[in-house]
XYZ file of N, CA, C and O in Angstrom:
408
model
N 15.428 18.120 8.978
C 15.456 18.888 7.827
C 13.880 19.165 7.563
O 13.083 18.464 7.705
N 13.865 20.542 7.213
C 12.496 21.134 7.024
C 12.281 20.922 5.619
O 13.024 21.228 4.719
N 10.965 20.402 5.340
C 10.619 20.416 3.856
C 10.020 21.744 3.540
O 9.887 22.710 4.240
N 9.615 21.750 2.191
C 9.047 23.012 1.608
C 7.636 23.457 2.367
O 7.360 24.564 2.400
N 7.087 22.387 3.071
C 5.885 22.710 3.783
C 6.095 23.153 5.157
O 5.254 23.297 5.915
N 7.360 23.116 5.591
C 7.742 23.505 6.964
C 7.650 22.285 8.013
O 7.893 22.623 9.197
N 7.322 21.074 7.592
C 7.336 19.925 8.553
C 8.782 19.478 8.715
O 9.555 19.328 7.800
N 9.085 19.092 9.950
C 10.411 18.348 10.344
C 10.174 16.793 10.160
O 9.566 16.272 11.065
N 10.433 16.306 9.206
C 10.137 14.888 8.732
C 11.252 14.061 8.542
O 11.199 12.803 8.504
N 12.564 14.662 8.340
C 13.661 13.992 7.748
C 13.557 13.532 6.283
O 14.215 12.731 5.770
N 12.687 14.193 5.563
C 12.470 14.005 4.083
C 13.260 15.016 3.352
O 13.593 15.929 3.766
N 13.753 14.408 2.187
C 14.743 15.199 1.321
C 13.769 16.068 0.394
O 12.801 15.672 -0.124
N 14.085 17.453 0.285
C 13.380 18.174 -0.822
C 13.902 17.718 -2.149
O 15.137 17.257 -2.264
N 13.188 17.787 -3.284
C 11.982 18.378 -3.441
C 10.858 17.479 -3.314
O 10.648 16.708 -4.237
N 10.236 17.531 -2.167
C 8.864 16.617 -2.046
C 7.784 17.597 -1.928
O 7.791 18.331 -0.786
N 6.951 17.774 -2.782
C 5.702 18.793 -2.652
C 4.587 17.976 -2.808
O 4.327 17.267 -3.688
N 3.544 18.418 -1.900
C 2.242 17.876 -1.921
C 1.557 18.249 -3.269
O 0.398 17.887 -3.514
N 2.097 19.356 -3.948
C 1.570 19.771 -5.238
C 1.772 18.986 -6.467
O 1.182 19.118 -7.565
N 2.726 17.940 -6.228
C 3.156 17.106 -7.448
C 1.804 16.227 -7.728
O 1.253 15.726 -6.917
N 1.686 15.889 -9.017
C 0.489 15.057 -9.483
C 0.809 13.556 -9.119
O -0.221 12.832 -9.050
N 1.992 13.271 -9.043
C 2.300 11.823 -8.858
C 3.180 11.752 -7.476
O 4.066 12.482 -7.291
N 2.645 10.767 -6.599
C 3.142 10.788 -5.257
C 3.976 9.370 -5.002
O 3.676 8.356 -5.592
N 5.028 9.630 -4.137
C 5.809 8.414 -3.747
C 5.479 8.148 -2.223
O 4.583 8.862 -1.642
N 6.139 7.280 -1.653
C 6.078 6.987 -0.233
C 6.387 8.177 0.604
O 5.718 8.523 1.542
N 7.388 9.103 0.024
C 7.729 10.196 0.934
C 6.627 11.151 0.788
O 6.428 11.984 1.731
N 5.853 11.426 -0.298
C 4.822 12.235 -0.453
C 3.727 11.829 0.523
O 3.087 12.756 1.134
N 3.399 10.539 0.629
C 2.334 10.135 1.393
C 2.565 10.259 2.895
O 1.810 10.716 3.812
N 3.971 10.078 3.175
C 4.517 10.348 4.576
C 4.296 11.712 5.023
O 3.820 11.953 6.123
N 4.641 12.587 4.206
C 4.488 14.160 4.386
C 2.876 14.319 4.526
O 2.567 15.171 5.525
N 2.218 13.840 3.775
C 0.675 14.268 3.738
C 0.117 13.660 4.892
O -0.650 14.265 5.615
N 0.603 12.550 5.633
C -0.068 11.937 6.802
C 0.789 12.500 8.079
O 0.340 12.312 9.180
N 1.918 13.016 7.948
C 2.641 13.551 9.094
C 3.467 12.266 9.893
O 3.533 12.467 10.981
N 3.843 11.338 8.999
C 4.344 10.300 9.483
C 5.665 10.020 8.838
O 6.197 10.598 7.979
N 6.445 9.021 9.478
C 7.788 8.595 8.955
C 7.533 7.863 7.624
O 6.615 6.967 7.661
N 8.322 7.714 6.770
C 8.282 6.998 5.504
C 8.167 5.540 5.785
O 7.231 4.887 5.081
N 8.726 4.855 6.667
C 8.761 3.473 6.983
C 7.599 3.039 7.748
O 7.070 2.019 7.648
N 6.857 4.020 8.354
C 5.525 3.626 8.959
C 4.327 3.743 7.915
O 3.235 3.361 8.251
N 4.550 4.383 6.734
C 3.441 4.481 5.777
C 3.362 3.245 4.817
O 2.400 2.890 4.275
N 4.378 2.348 5.023
C 4.219 1.075 4.234
C 2.954 0.118 4.584
O 2.435 -0.395 3.581
N 2.636 0.182 5.782
C 1.440 -0.524 6.156
C 0.259 0.065 5.560
O -0.785 -0.706 5.349
N 0.184 1.366 5.403
C -0.935 2.067 4.821
C -1.196 1.757 3.322
O -2.207 1.384 2.892
N 0.086 1.777 2.555
C 0.030 1.526 1.224
C -0.324 0.206 0.762
O -0.590 -0.145 -0.337
N 0.018 -0.679 1.721
C -0.360 -2.333 1.596
C -1.635 -2.629 2.029
O -2.097 -3.673 2.055
N -2.457 -1.700 2.510
C -3.827 -2.007 3.117
C -4.716 -2.192 2.104
O -4.600 -1.685 1.000
N -5.735 -2.910 2.374
C -6.870 -3.304 1.203
C -7.628 -2.021 0.919
O -7.736 -1.132 1.743
N -7.888 -1.911 -0.280
C -8.479 -0.682 -0.805
C -7.576 0.322 -1.230
O -8.040 1.321 -1.843
N -6.229 0.441 -0.904
C -5.568 1.481 -1.242
C -5.159 1.425 -2.709
O -5.145 0.260 -3.217
N -5.123 2.503 -3.415
C -4.967 2.475 -4.946
C -3.832 1.663 -5.215
O -2.703 1.717 -4.673
N -3.900 1.067 -6.453
C -2.758 0.169 -7.060
C -1.690 1.271 -7.480
O -2.067 2.247 -8.183
N -0.415 0.948 -7.394
C 0.537 1.783 -7.912
C 0.555 1.819 -9.533
O -0.069 0.953 -10.093
N 0.850 2.871 -10.015
C 0.907 3.131 -11.515
C 1.634 2.101 -12.305
O 1.304 1.591 -13.310
N 2.914 1.779 -11.778
C 3.657 0.829 -12.598
C 4.128 -0.340 -11.890
O 3.683 -1.436 -11.700
N 5.302 -0.150 -11.069
C 5.962 -1.126 -10.284
C 5.159 -1.483 -9.013
O 4.649 -0.486 -8.398
N 4.916 -2.801 -8.615
C 4.161 -3.170 -7.644
C 5.015 -3.271 -6.312
O 4.440 -3.539 -5.299
N 6.288 -3.356 -6.387
C 7.137 -3.476 -5.187
C 8.096 -2.394 -4.821
O 8.074 -1.711 -3.678
N 8.954 -2.010 -5.884
C 9.824 -0.836 -5.519
C 9.635 0.335 -6.255
O 8.975 0.321 -7.431
N 9.784 1.488 -5.670
C 9.779 2.788 -6.254
C 8.254 3.038 -6.887
O 8.078 3.632 -7.926
N 7.433 2.687 -6.070
C 5.963 2.609 -6.428
C 5.523 4.268 -6.462
O 6.101 5.062 -5.629
N 4.567 4.485 -7.384
C 3.993 5.772 -7.537
C 2.490 5.703 -7.675
O 2.079 4.690 -8.226
N 1.833 6.816 -7.045
C 0.399 6.755 -7.174
C 0.029 8.091 -7.641
O 0.674 9.059 -7.375
N -1.109 8.135 -8.277
C -1.694 9.546 -8.596
C -2.113 10.198 -7.360
O -2.796 9.567 -6.457
N -1.814 11.491 -7.028
C -2.172 12.175 -5.719
C -3.561 12.243 -5.592
O -4.184 12.022 -4.436
N -4.374 12.265 -6.672
C -5.818 12.440 -6.487
C -6.385 11.222 -6.145
O -7.409 11.235 -5.217
N -5.902 9.959 -6.431
C -6.369 8.658 -5.942
C -6.144 8.573 -4.528
O -6.850 8.023 -3.698
N -4.805 9.058 -4.119
C -4.489 8.749 -2.705
C -5.387 9.668 -1.817
O -5.860 9.139 -0.694
N -5.616 10.795 -2.197
C -6.399 11.797 -1.446
C -7.875 11.169 -1.311
O -8.431 11.383 -0.181
N -8.342 10.757 -2.473
C -9.821 10.146 -2.417
C -9.855 9.036 -1.399
O -10.749 8.968 -0.624
N -8.763 8.120 -1.456
C -8.681 7.024 -0.558
C -8.782 7.493 0.817
O -9.603 6.975 1.877
N -8.100 8.449 1.285
C -7.933 8.947 2.659
C -9.279 9.706 3.052
O -9.848 9.654 4.066
N -9.837 10.329 2.025
C -11.074 11.119 2.380
C -12.187 10.052 2.580
O -12.903 10.293 3.617
N -12.279 8.894 1.806
C -13.328 7.868 2.068
C -13.038 7.202 3.293
O -14.030 6.894 4.099
N -11.812 7.085 3.582
C -11.594 6.219 4.861
C -11.787 7.165 6.020
O -12.283 6.558 7.101
N -11.654 8.347 6.034
C -12.115 9.191 7.099
C -13.407 9.474 7.366
O -13.929 9.585 8.428
N -14.246 9.052 6.450
C -15.649 9.209 6.498
C -16.244 7.810 6.821
O -17.473 7.554 6.779
N -15.383 6.726 7.091
C -15.893 5.526 7.592
C -16.154 4.503 6.404
O -16.704 3.373 6.735
N -16.003 4.935 5.222
C -16.150 4.156 4.092
C -14.884 3.197 3.821
O -13.713 3.528 3.518
N -15.158 1.767 4.089
C -14.007 0.853 4.049
C -14.263 0.066 2.722
O -15.370 -0.170 2.398
N -13.229 -0.293 2.088
C -13.274 -1.082 0.869
C -13.923 -2.439 1.224
O -13.551 -2.963 2.206
N -14.638 -2.868 0.159
C -15.303 -4.198 0.212
C -14.278 -5.103 -0.396
O -14.152 -5.022 -1.542
N -13.876 -6.177 0.366
C -12.795 -7.026 -0.091
C -13.597 -8.245 -0.495
O -14.222 -9.058 0.393
N -13.542 -8.782 -1.770
C -14.432 -9.958 -2.193
C -13.817 -11.208 -1.517
O -12.595 -11.307 -1.346
N -14.529 -12.064 -0.887
C -14.052 -13.216 -0.402
C -14.621 -14.476 -1.054
O -15.619 -14.551 -1.595
N -13.803 -15.440 -1.298
C -14.241 -16.635 -1.870
C -14.468 -17.777 -0.978
O -13.666 -18.011 0.014
N -15.641 -18.458 -0.923
C -16.032 -19.442 -0.032
C -14.998 -20.708 -0.161
O -14.566 -20.956 -1.481
N -14.537 -21.306 0.885
C -13.665 -22.388 0.822
C -14.558 -23.469 0.694
O -15.331 -23.874 1.483
N -14.327 -24.407 -0.266
C -14.992 -25.621 -0.388
C -13.944 -26.814 0.309
O -12.980 -27.177 -0.174
N -14.558 -27.186 1.429
C -13.564 -28.089 2.293
C -13.630 -29.527 1.703
O -12.796 -30.319 2.193
N -14.461 -29.960 0.771
C -14.452 -31.176 0.157
C -13.419 -31.611 -0.966
O -13.350 -32.686 -1.246
N -12.898 -30.458 -1.299
C -11.894 -30.635 -2.377
C -10.679 -30.706 -1.778
O -10.136 -29.958 -1.045
N -9.878 -31.664 -2.207
C -8.472 -31.823 -1.658
C -7.482 -31.193 -2.711
O -7.624 -31.239 -3.863
N -6.422 -30.510 -2.067
C -5.568 -29.719 -2.816
C -4.685 -30.739 -3.789
O -4.376 -31.912 -3.230
N -4.545 -30.315 -4.880
C -3.607 -31.148 -6.076
C -2.243 -31.011 -5.669
O -1.412 -31.803 -6.219
N -1.822 -29.974 -4.937
C -0.321 -29.674 -4.894
C 0.320 -30.525 -3.748
O 1.400 -30.536 -3.718
N -0.578 -31.191 -2.897
C 0.091 -31.939 -1.854
C 0.416 -33.431 -2.317
O -0.556 -33.987 -2.662
N 1.647 -33.816 -2.217
C 1.987 -35.126 -2.499
C 2.481 -35.798 -1.418
O 3.449 -35.364 -0.649
N 1.955 -36.964 -1.054
C 2.440 -37.845 0.150
C 3.251 -38.962 -0.366
O 2.954 -39.718 -1.294
N 4.468 -38.875 0.141
C 5.318 -40.039 -0.416
C 5.178 -41.305 0.357
O 4.766 -41.243 1.529
N 5.184 -42.376 -0.288
C 4.964 -43.712 0.183
C 6.279 -44.030 0.919
O 7.240 -43.901 0.497
N 6.070 -44.484 2.205
C 7.112 -44.683 3.066
C 7.134 -46.273 3.174
O 6.077 -46.967 3.326
N 8.307 -46.713 2.965
C 8.497 -48.160 2.970
C 9.211 -48.447 4.428
O 10.235 -47.720 4.691
N 8.550 -49.240 5.253
C 9.248 -49.608 6.575
C 10.209 -50.660 6.346
O 10.147 -51.366 5.511
N 11.260 -50.597 7.217
C 12.365 -51.502 7.068
C 12.267 -52.496 8.357
O 11.692 -52.365 9.250
């Protein structure tokens, strides 16, 4: 199926890159990939957070998505804060049952 932009992607119209809010289908069209292969991109660190739902039917502002890919193409990667692990603290959620031998 040809989209309004002329790409053969298997996407259903109306998907237009002129829309202000994008879905997975819009991002797939923008990248020239299949929609199922875009999931790893939208879950990547630094990708803009969805407007509302975090799991299903996610939507992003097209300007935020374009800015992300522009920065990514220039080699700017997001800084992910890391928290140092204190190995001397024992987790409180682990419970060891006492075993009684017979």
